[in-house]
Tab-separated table of C-alpha atoms and ligand atoms in Angstrom:
chain	number	residue	atom	x	y	z
T	1	UNK	CA	6.896	-12.877	24.260
T	2	UNK	CA	3.316	-13.364	25.475
T	3	UNK	CA	0.898	-15.322	23.298
T	4	UNK	CA	-1.171	-12.882	21.276
T	5	UNK	CA	-4.930	-13.106	21.256
T	6	UNK	CA	-5.480	-12.120	17.632
T	7	UNK	CA	-8.880	-11.802	15.970
T	8	UNK	CA	-9.535	-14.775	13.691
T	9	UNK	CA	-9.982	-13.661	10.073
T	10	UNK	CA	-11.947	-16.834	9.391
T	11	UNK	CA	-14.569	-16.303	12.120
T	12	UNK	CA	-17.576	-14.251	10.982
T	13	UNK	CA	-19.103	-11.584	13.221
T	14	UNK	CA	-21.984	-13.965	13.998
T	15	UNK	CA	-19.425	-16.538	15.164
T	16	UNK	CA	-19.740	-18.873	12.170
T	17	UNK	CA	-16.552	-20.312	10.728
T	18	UNK	CA	-15.651	-19.456	7.124
T	19	UNK	CA	-14.973	-22.695	5.280
T	20	UNK	CA	-14.660	-21.761	1.612
T	21	UNK	CA	-13.094	-19.129	-0.630
T	22	UNK	CA	-16.593	-18.312	-1.916
T	23	UNK	CA	-17.855	-17.611	1.605
T	24	UNK	CA	-14.786	-15.464	2.306
T	25	UNK	CA	-15.438	-13.390	-0.809
T	26	UNK	CA	-19.198	-13.095	-0.392
T	27	UNK	CA	-19.532	-12.697	3.390
T	28	UNK	CA	-16.355	-12.278	5.403
T	29	UNK	CA	-14.108	-10.037	3.292
T	30	UNK	CA	-16.541	-7.122	3.427
T	31	UNK	CA	-16.969	-7.485	7.211
T	32	UNK	CA	-13.242	-7.030	7.803
T	33	UNK	CA	-12.906	-4.189	5.289
T	34	UNK	CA	-15.813	-2.427	6.969
T	35	UNK	CA	-14.151	-2.788	10.391
T	36	UNK	CA	-10.910	-1.250	9.103
T	37	UNK	CA	-12.841	1.600	7.494
T	38	UNK	CA	-14.912	2.221	10.625
T	39	UNK	CA	-12.201	1.923	13.274
T	40	UNK	CA	-8.805	2.581	11.671
T	41	UNK	CA	-8.442	4.331	8.314
T	42	UNK	CA	-11.902	5.804	7.756
T	43	UNK	CA	-14.288	5.477	4.868
T	44	UNK	CA	-13.708	7.104	1.471
T	45	UNK	CA	-16.437	9.601	0.678
T	46	UNK	CA	-15.865	9.153	-3.045
T	47	UNK	CA	-15.098	6.161	-5.260
T	48	UNK	CA	-14.075	6.444	-8.867
T	49	UNK	CA	-14.943	10.084	-9.614
T	50	UNK	CA	-17.442	10.771	-12.369
T	51	UNK	CA	-15.426	13.792	-13.445
T	52	UNK	CA	-11.916	12.526	-14.108
T	53	UNK	CA	-9.684	13.225	-17.111
T	54	UNK	CA	-6.236	11.961	-18.083
T	55	UNK	CA	-3.907	14.282	-19.945
T	56	UNK	CA	-0.557	13.042	-21.246
T	57	UNK	CA	1.527	16.204	-20.961
T	58	UNK	CA	4.884	14.670	-21.905
T	59	UNK	CA	5.738	11.629	-23.998
T	60	UNK	CA	9.350	10.903	-24.878
T	61	UNK	CA	10.216	7.587	-26.508
T	62	UNK	CA	13.956	8.286	-26.331
T	63	UNK	CA	14.241	8.493	-22.535
T	64	UNK	CA	17.109	6.782	-20.693
T	65	UNK	CA	19.274	6.875	-23.814
T	66	UNK	CA	16.555	5.236	-25.897
T	67	UNK	CA	15.875	2.373	-23.503
T	68	UNK	CA	12.550	3.664	-22.216
T	69	UNK	CA	9.499	5.753	-22.979
T	70	UNK	CA	8.687	8.446	-20.463
T	71	UNK	CA	5.229	9.780	-19.852
T	72	UNK	CA	4.075	12.501	-17.510
T	73	UNK	CA	0.312	12.352	-17.053
T	74	UNK	CA	-1.996	14.724	-15.212
T	75	UNK	CA	-5.084	13.191	-13.662
T	76	UNK	CA	-7.651	15.924	-13.107
T	77	UNK	CA	-10.481	15.117	-10.706
T	78	UNK	CA	-13.403	17.500	-10.152
T	79	UNK	CA	-16.134	17.461	-7.556
T	80	UNK	CA	-19.685	16.995	-8.910
T	81	UNK	CA	-20.406	20.743	-8.752
T	82	UNK	CA	-17.170	21.427	-10.688
T	83	UNK	CA	-16.256	24.077	-8.146
T	84	UNK	CA	-13.053	22.437	-7.008
T	85	UNK	CA	-10.538	19.956	-8.358
T	86	UNK	CA	-7.437	17.886	-7.670
T	87	UNK	CA	-4.539	17.465	-10.047
T	88	UNK	CA	-2.422	14.347	-9.592
T	89	UNK	CA	0.802	14.065	-11.578
T	90	UNK	CA	1.977	10.611	-12.620
T	91	UNK	CA	5.486	9.912	-13.917
T	92	UNK	CA	5.938	6.615	-15.779
T	93	UNK	CA	8.549	4.740	-17.770
T	94	UNK	CA	8.117	1.603	-19.875
T	95	UNK	CA	10.956	-0.385	-21.444
T	96	UNK	CA	11.248	0.042	-25.230
T	97	UNK	CA	12.822	-3.347	-25.843
T	98	UNK	CA	10.302	-5.530	-23.986
T	99	UNK	CA	7.163	-6.973	-25.547
T	100	UNK	CA	4.095	-4.986	-24.494
T	101	UNK	CA	2.175	-4.912	-22.327
T	102	UNK	CA	4.609	-5.025	-19.396
T	103	UNK	CA	3.894	-5.701	-15.707
T	104	UNK	CA	4.444	-2.583	-13.651
T	105	UNK	CA	5.048	-0.976	-10.297
T	106	UNK	CA	3.370	2.139	-8.888
T	107	UNK	CA	5.167	3.871	-6.019
T	108	UNK	CA	3.229	5.964	-3.518
T	109	UNK	CA	5.906	8.645	-3.080
T	110	UNK	CA	5.932	10.072	0.445
T	111	UNK	CA	9.417	11.571	0.122
T	112	UNK	CA	10.494	14.516	-2.062
T	113	UNK	CA	9.415	14.709	-5.698
T	114	UNK	CA	13.084	14.608	-6.683
T	115	UNK	CA	13.047	10.841	-6.083
T	116	UNK	CA	10.896	10.377	-9.199
T	117	UNK	CA	12.641	12.913	-11.439
T	118	UNK	CA	11.283	12.418	-14.999
T	119	UNK	CA	14.459	13.922	-16.505
T	120	UNK	CA	16.665	11.378	-14.654
T	121	UNK	CA	19.134	14.128	-13.798
T	122	UNK	CA	18.592	12.945	-10.249
T	123	UNK	CA	18.479	9.155	-9.842
T	124	UNK	CA	17.384	7.633	-6.552
T	125	UNK	CA	17.288	4.125	-5.118
T	126	UNK	CA	13.922	5.082	-3.603
T	127	UNK	CA	12.500	4.670	-7.128
T	128	UNK	CA	15.197	2.957	-9.248
T	129	UNK	CA	13.517	3.379	-12.613
T	130	UNK	CA	16.600	2.349	-14.645
T	131	UNK	CA	16.777	-0.978	-12.772
T	132	UNK	CA	13.081	-1.691	-13.403
T	133	UNK	CA	13.467	-0.900	-17.106
T	134	UNK	CA	16.531	-3.163	-17.361
T	135	UNK	CA	14.437	-6.040	-16.022
T	136	UNK	CA	11.473	-5.415	-18.317
T	137	UNK	CA	9.101	-3.762	-15.856
T	138	UNK	CA	7.173	-0.539	-16.259
T	139	UNK	CA	7.391	1.819	-13.301
T	140	UNK	CA	5.215	4.749	-12.264
T	141	UNK	CA	4.836	7.030	-9.260
T	142	UNK	CA	2.679	9.784	-7.840
T	143	UNK	CA	3.250	12.108	-4.905
T	144	UNK	CA	1.041	11.873	-1.826
T	145	UNK	CA	0.654	15.644	-1.516
T	146	UNK	CA	-1.208	15.823	-4.843
T	147	UNK	CA	-3.956	13.748	-3.209
T	148	UNK	CA	-3.788	14.943	0.381
T	149	UNK	CA	-0.909	16.967	1.852
T	150	UNK	CA	0.695	15.162	4.800
T	151	UNK	CA	-0.378	17.504	7.585
T	152	UNK	CA	-3.067	17.583	10.229
T	153	UNK	CA	-5.392	19.703	8.156
T	154	UNK	CA	-8.665	18.677	6.548
T	155	UNK	CA	-9.066	21.924	4.604
T	156	UNK	CA	-6.879	20.778	1.721
T	157	UNK	CA	-6.449	17.908	-0.732
T	158	UNK	CA	-9.217	15.407	-1.286
T	159	UNK	CA	-11.002	16.535	1.896
T	160	UNK	CA	-11.375	20.045	0.512
T	161	UNK	CA	-12.660	18.804	-2.832
T	162	UNK	CA	-15.093	16.154	-1.568
T	163	UNK	CA	-15.707	16.612	2.191
T	164	UNK	CA	-16.174	20.343	2.553
T	165	UNK	CA	-12.808	20.669	4.300
T	166	UNK	CA	-13.768	19.068	7.616
T	167	UNK	CA	-13.830	15.723	9.356
T	168	UNK	CA	-17.482	15.048	8.647
T	169	UNK	CA	-17.839	12.071	10.998
T	170	UNK	CA	-15.853	9.853	13.345
T	171	UNK	CA	-15.167	7.524	10.425
T	172	UNK	CA	-14.139	10.249	7.959
T	173	UNK	CA	-11.145	8.999	6.034
T	174	UNK	CA	-7.658	10.080	6.977
T	175	UNK	CA	-4.617	10.593	4.787
T	176	UNK	CA	-3.659	6.894	4.500
T	177	UNK	CA	-7.061	6.035	3.006
T	178	UNK	CA	-6.856	9.125	0.805
T	179	UNK	CA	-3.436	8.153	-0.571
T	180	UNK	CA	-4.721	4.625	-1.183
T	181	UNK	CA	-7.652	6.117	-3.102
T	182	UNK	CA	-5.134	8.173	-5.108
T	183	UNK	CA	-3.276	4.967	-5.984
T	184	UNK	CA	-6.534	3.599	-7.389
T	185	UNK	CA	-6.930	6.677	-9.576
T	186	UNK	CA	-3.402	6.108	-10.955
T	187	UNK	CA	-4.465	2.531	-11.664
T	188	UNK	CA	-7.570	3.873	-13.439
T	189	UNK	CA	-5.173	5.679	-15.768
T	190	UNK	CA	-2.774	2.751	-16.236
T	191	UNK	CA	-5.692	0.543	-17.263
T	192	UNK	CA	-6.129	2.874	-20.259
T	193	UNK	CA	-2.418	2.708	-21.170
T	194	UNK	CA	-1.828	-0.230	-23.514
T	195	UNK	CA	1.902	-0.392	-22.670
T	196	UNK	CA	1.056	-1.550	-19.134
T	197	UNK	CA	-0.431	-4.958	-18.371
T	198	UNK	CA	-3.417	-3.820	-16.314
T	199	UNK	CA	-3.771	-7.296	-14.810
T	200	UNK	CA	-0.262	-7.072	-13.365
T	201	UNK	CA	0.182	-3.788	-11.570
T	202	UNK	CA	1.962	-3.743	-8.198
T	203	UNK	CA	1.408	-1.012	-5.630
T	204	UNK	CA	4.502	-0.199	-3.550
T	205	UNK	CA	5.081	2.057	-0.577
T	206	UNK	CA	7.628	2.719	2.133
T	207	UNK	CA	6.793	3.502	5.758
T	208	UNK	CA	3.644	5.691	5.737
T	209	UNK	CA	3.507	4.965	2.005
T	210	UNK	CA	3.729	1.244	2.846
T	211	UNK	CA	0.721	1.554	5.139
T	212	UNK	CA	-1.163	3.279	2.312
T	213	UNK	CA	-0.097	0.576	-0.167
T	214	UNK	CA	-1.648	-2.087	2.065
T	215	UNK	CA	-4.858	-0.074	2.346
T	216	UNK	CA	-4.902	0.348	-1.444
T	217	UNK	CA	-4.478	-3.383	-1.967
T	218	UNK	CA	-7.135	-4.187	0.619
T	219	UNK	CA	-9.682	-1.795	-0.907
T	220	UNK	CA	-8.937	-2.211	-4.613
T	221	UNK	CA	-8.871	-5.788	-5.856
T	222	UNK	CA	-7.468	-4.695	-9.216
T	223	UNK	CA	-3.941	-4.459	-7.741
T	224	UNK	CA	-2.263	-7.786	-8.496
T	225	UNK	CA	0.623	-7.340	-6.044
T	226	UNK	CA	0.883	-5.264	-2.885
T	227	UNK	CA	4.324	-4.404	-1.475
T	228	UNK	CA	4.772	-2.931	1.984
T	229	UNK	CA	8.279	-1.760	2.878
T	230	UNK	CA	9.015	-1.020	6.560
T	231	UNK	CA	5.348	-0.074	7.048
T	232	UNK	CA	5.310	-0.790	10.784
T	233	UNK	CA	2.546	0.325	13.135
T	234	UNK	CA	-0.886	0.539	11.451
T	235	UNK	CA	0.790	-1.067	8.434
T	236	UNK	CA	2.040	-4.647	8.373
T	237	UNK	CA	3.039	-5.008	12.017
T	238	UNK	CA	0.618	-6.501	14.518
T	239	UNK	CA	-0.990	-3.835	16.727
T	240	UNK	CA	-1.318	-6.215	19.673
T	241	UNK	CA	2.449	-6.812	19.954
T	242	UNK	CA	3.810	-4.403	22.543
T	243	UNK	CA	6.941	-3.667	20.503
T	244	UNK	CA	8.098	-0.416	18.900
T	245	UNK	CA	5.581	2.226	17.903
T	246	UNK	CA	2.085	1.833	19.411
T	247	UNK	CA	-1.291	3.298	18.476
T	248	UNK	CA	-0.868	5.963	21.182
T	249	UNK	CA	2.391	7.121	19.551
T	250	UNK	CA	1.134	7.179	16.013
T	251	UNK	CA	-2.152	8.986	16.651
T	252	UNK	CA	-0.362	11.560	18.808
T	253	UNK	CA	2.123	12.312	16.028
T	254	UNK	CA	-0.036	11.732	12.942
T	255	UNK	CA	-3.739	12.061	13.876
T	256	UNK	CA	-4.629	13.002	10.305
T	257	UNK	CA	-3.580	9.587	8.946
T	258	UNK	CA	-6.590	7.930	10.595
T	259	UNK	CA	-10.262	8.319	11.351
T	260	UNK	CA	-11.180	9.665	14.781
T	261	UNK	CA	-12.566	6.315	15.963
T	262	UNK	CA	-8.996	4.964	16.001
T	263	UNK	CA	-7.996	7.316	18.809
T	264	UNK	CA	-10.106	5.255	21.239
T	265	UNK	CA	-7.677	2.313	20.898
T	266	UNK	CA	-4.650	4.037	22.462
T	267	UNK	CA	-3.355	1.537	25.054
T	268	UNK	CA	-6.418	-0.605	24.257
T	269	UNK	CA	-5.048	-2.561	21.282
T	270	UNK	CA	-6.763	-5.728	22.513
T	271	UNK	CA	-10.151	-4.100	22.043
T	272	UNK	CA	-9.537	-3.219	18.410
T	273	UNK	CA	-11.943	-5.440	16.437
T	274	UNK	CA	-9.232	-6.158	13.842
T	275	UNK	CA	-5.475	-6.608	13.757
T	276	UNK	CA	-3.097	-5.948	10.909
T	277	UNK	CA	-2.798	-9.553	9.659
T	278	UNK	CA	-6.419	-9.115	8.571
T	279	UNK	CA	-5.434	-6.158	6.376
T	280	UNK	CA	-3.001	-8.483	4.608
T	281	UNK	CA	-5.683	-11.177	4.441
T	282	UNK	CA	-7.902	-8.752	2.477
T	283	UNK	CA	-5.324	-8.977	-0.309
T	284	UNK	CA	-5.832	-12.752	-0.691
T	285	UNK	CA	-5.565	-14.522	-3.055
T	286	UNK	CA	-3.552	-11.795	-4.780
T	287	UNK	CA	0.193	-11.429	-4.164
T	288	UNK	CA	1.447	-9.724	-1.018
T	289	UNK	CA	5.068	-8.910	-0.153
T	290	UNK	CA	6.345	-7.527	3.143
T	291	UNK	CA	9.859	-6.153	3.619
T	292	UNK	CA	11.427	-5.273	6.971
T	293	UNK	CA	14.784	-3.872	8.087
T	294	UNK	CA	16.789	-5.420	10.918
T	295	UNK	CA	17.498	-2.119	12.714
T	296	UNK	CA	13.977	-0.741	12.282
T	297	UNK	CA	12.822	-1.610	15.813
T	298	UNK	CA	10.248	1.204	15.796
T	299	UNK	CA	8.378	-0.708	13.055
T	300	UNK	CA	8.621	-4.068	14.883
T	301	UNK	CA	10.100	-6.103	11.991
T	302	UNK	CA	9.183	-9.452	13.519
T	303	UNK	CA	5.604	-8.224	13.975
T	304	UNK	CA	5.551	-7.366	10.260
T	305	UNK	CA	6.601	-10.935	9.449
T	306	UNK	CA	4.040	-12.449	11.829
T	307	UNK	CA	1.245	-10.608	10.064
T	308	UNK	CA	1.998	-12.642	6.966
T	309	UNK	CA	2.061	-15.838	9.017
T	310	UNK	CA	-1.349	-15.063	10.523
T	311	UNK	CA	-2.837	-14.037	7.156
T	312	UNK	CA	-1.789	-17.373	5.668
T	313	UNK	CA	-4.980	-19.294	6.648
T	314	UNK	CA	-6.948	-17.007	4.326
T	315	UNK	CA	-4.486	-17.744	1.526
T	316	UNK	CA	-4.794	-21.458	2.318
T	317	UNK	CA	-8.566	-21.178	1.921
T	318	UNK	CA	-7.836	-19.976	-1.616
T	319	UNK	CA	-5.471	-22.882	-2.319
T	320	UNK	CA	-2.246	-20.910	-1.744
T	321	UNK	CA	0.293	-22.231	0.706
T	322	UNK	CA	1.648	-18.799	1.701
T	323	UNK	CA	5.123	-18.807	3.253
T	324	UNK	CA	7.106	-22.064	3.420
T	325	UNK	CA	8.115	-21.310	7.032
T	326	UNK	CA	6.741	-19.526	10.074
T	327	UNK	CA	10.253	-18.882	11.435
T	328	UNK	CA	11.453	-15.301	11.132
T	329	UNK	CA	14.409	-15.448	8.710
T	330	UNK	CA	17.948	-14.182	9.149
T	331	UNK	CA	18.769	-10.820	7.563
T	332	UNK	CA	19.257	-10.750	3.804
T	333	UNK	CA	17.529	-14.078	3.145
T	334	UNK	CA	14.486	-13.837	0.927
T	335	UNK	CA	11.451	-16.063	1.406
T	336	UNK	CA	9.560	-16.743	-1.814
T	337	UNK	CA	6.243	-18.345	-0.924
T	338	UNK	CA	3.024	-19.117	-2.761
T	339	UNK	CA	1.286	-15.749	-3.118
T	340	UNK	CA	3.440	-14.287	-0.321
T	341	UNK	CA	7.019	-13.127	0.005
T	342	UNK	CA	9.205	-11.574	2.680
T	343	UNK	CA	12.684	-10.315	3.376
T	344	UNK	CA	14.443	-8.739	6.316
T	345	UNK	CA	17.120	-6.377	5.009
T	346	UNK	CA	20.183	-5.812	7.155
T	347	UNK	CA	20.079	-2.143	8.024
T	348	UNK	CA	17.893	0.765	9.007
T	349	UNK	CA	14.495	2.222	8.090
T	350	UNK	CA	14.746	2.936	4.343
T	351	UNK	CA	13.689	1.857	0.869
T	352	UNK	CA	16.844	0.776	-0.945
T	353	UNK	CA	18.039	-0.822	-4.150
T	354	UNK	CA	18.366	-4.119	-2.250
T	355	UNK	CA	14.642	-3.973	-1.436
T	356	UNK	CA	13.637	-3.219	-5.023
T	357	UNK	CA	15.841	-6.031	-6.369
T	358	UNK	CA	14.042	-8.467	-4.060
T	359	UNK	CA	10.613	-7.084	-5.097
T	360	UNK	CA	11.557	-7.734	-8.730
T	361	UNK	CA	12.855	-11.227	-7.904
T	362	UNK	CA	9.541	-12.043	-6.211
T	363	UNK	CA	7.450	-10.542	-9.026
T	364	UNK	CA	9.451	-12.443	-11.674
T	365	UNK	CA	9.068	-15.687	-9.697
T	366	UNK	CA	5.306	-15.216	-9.305
T	367	UNK	CA	4.918	-14.333	-12.996
T	368	UNK	CA	7.185	-17.278	-13.918
T	369	UNK	CA	9.221	-14.975	-16.175
R	401	LIG	C1	7.481	7.557	11.584
R	401	LIG	C2	6.221	6.915	12.014
R	401	LIG	C3	6.104	5.620	11.321
R	401	LIG	C4	6.377	5.722	9.830
R	401	LIG	C5	7.424	6.759	9.483
R	401	LIG	C6	7.504	7.260	8.046
R	401	LIG	O1	7.827	8.641	12.305
R	401	LIG	O2	6.250	6.782	13.392
R	401	LIG	O3	4.867	5.029	11.592
R	401	LIG	O4	5.230	5.919	9.129
R	401	LIG	O5	7.309	7.868	10.244
R	401	LIG	O6	6.551	7.282	7.294
R	401	LIG	O7	8.576	7.673	7.668
């Protein structure tokens, strides 16, 4: 494998070296975030909406045979003229027998809604709510299509409500940034829910949802833990590694995930002013966890691991040692580091019960529970 010439997260645009956590926070962090928003994911046209209401439509304290309390919440978001709105449904469970508030997970659901069935008629390892409850975690989810349907169309979702239904500019946000913004709105709600510990909310996503989870964690410093599962190209894996999916593949298949400026980097990864380890670095000093699968070559599992390794200097600046090794581990061995964790699951591209069990092990270890 050729040596990669990666951008240095600790070198400012004017060439000066970042030497303290304070300098990172005040000067460098915003430079990198701005580069990602300009060249990769696009820039949100709206922050926390002025017109946003939370409506608890269902509350059942005898869910899961009395072990949990279910809530279904509708987040209604209107544009300033109140001519259009979004409605985002959140499903959440908290354990009845654990002291409140509880740390929690939020899944960005990019699969069918059935995976987060509030009735629990259908139970899925994609969102194993019973397992989270048994270990004393709260768990919530929302569906990506409530924020921005996953198709190459800017006339619906958040773009319709806030952007007039078009790509306004070359840095207009794509679906990944929109889903990340949606995750922040779910967090806005959870911060009002006294059963959840608002200081300990993890954002989780698989594949395209894993890319969005990283963007959410990079943009919104209120997320305490960011978990990317098999996120691959334009997620955790390094763009400059010529392995698996490349920018040319992803923008051909999913142009709507990105801003238009990203299209210029097809087969020109070396000219991209950032690489994906810097997206992970934006999460520092908060917790970041990357999970890969051994047969998921399209996502370049080793490239996902190396992103953590190359983000580690930013963690070190904040007094966190990161991973205890820079050697890619064998399948089914978890690495619990300082602020960072990783595992390579034996198997194919998926989000499984094995992955969730490791996320909970890491979260428990970090919380010293
Ligand atoms: C693939 C895509 C990946 C990943 C995946 C998914 O086809 O190439 O980047 O996002 O879809 O989300 O399932």
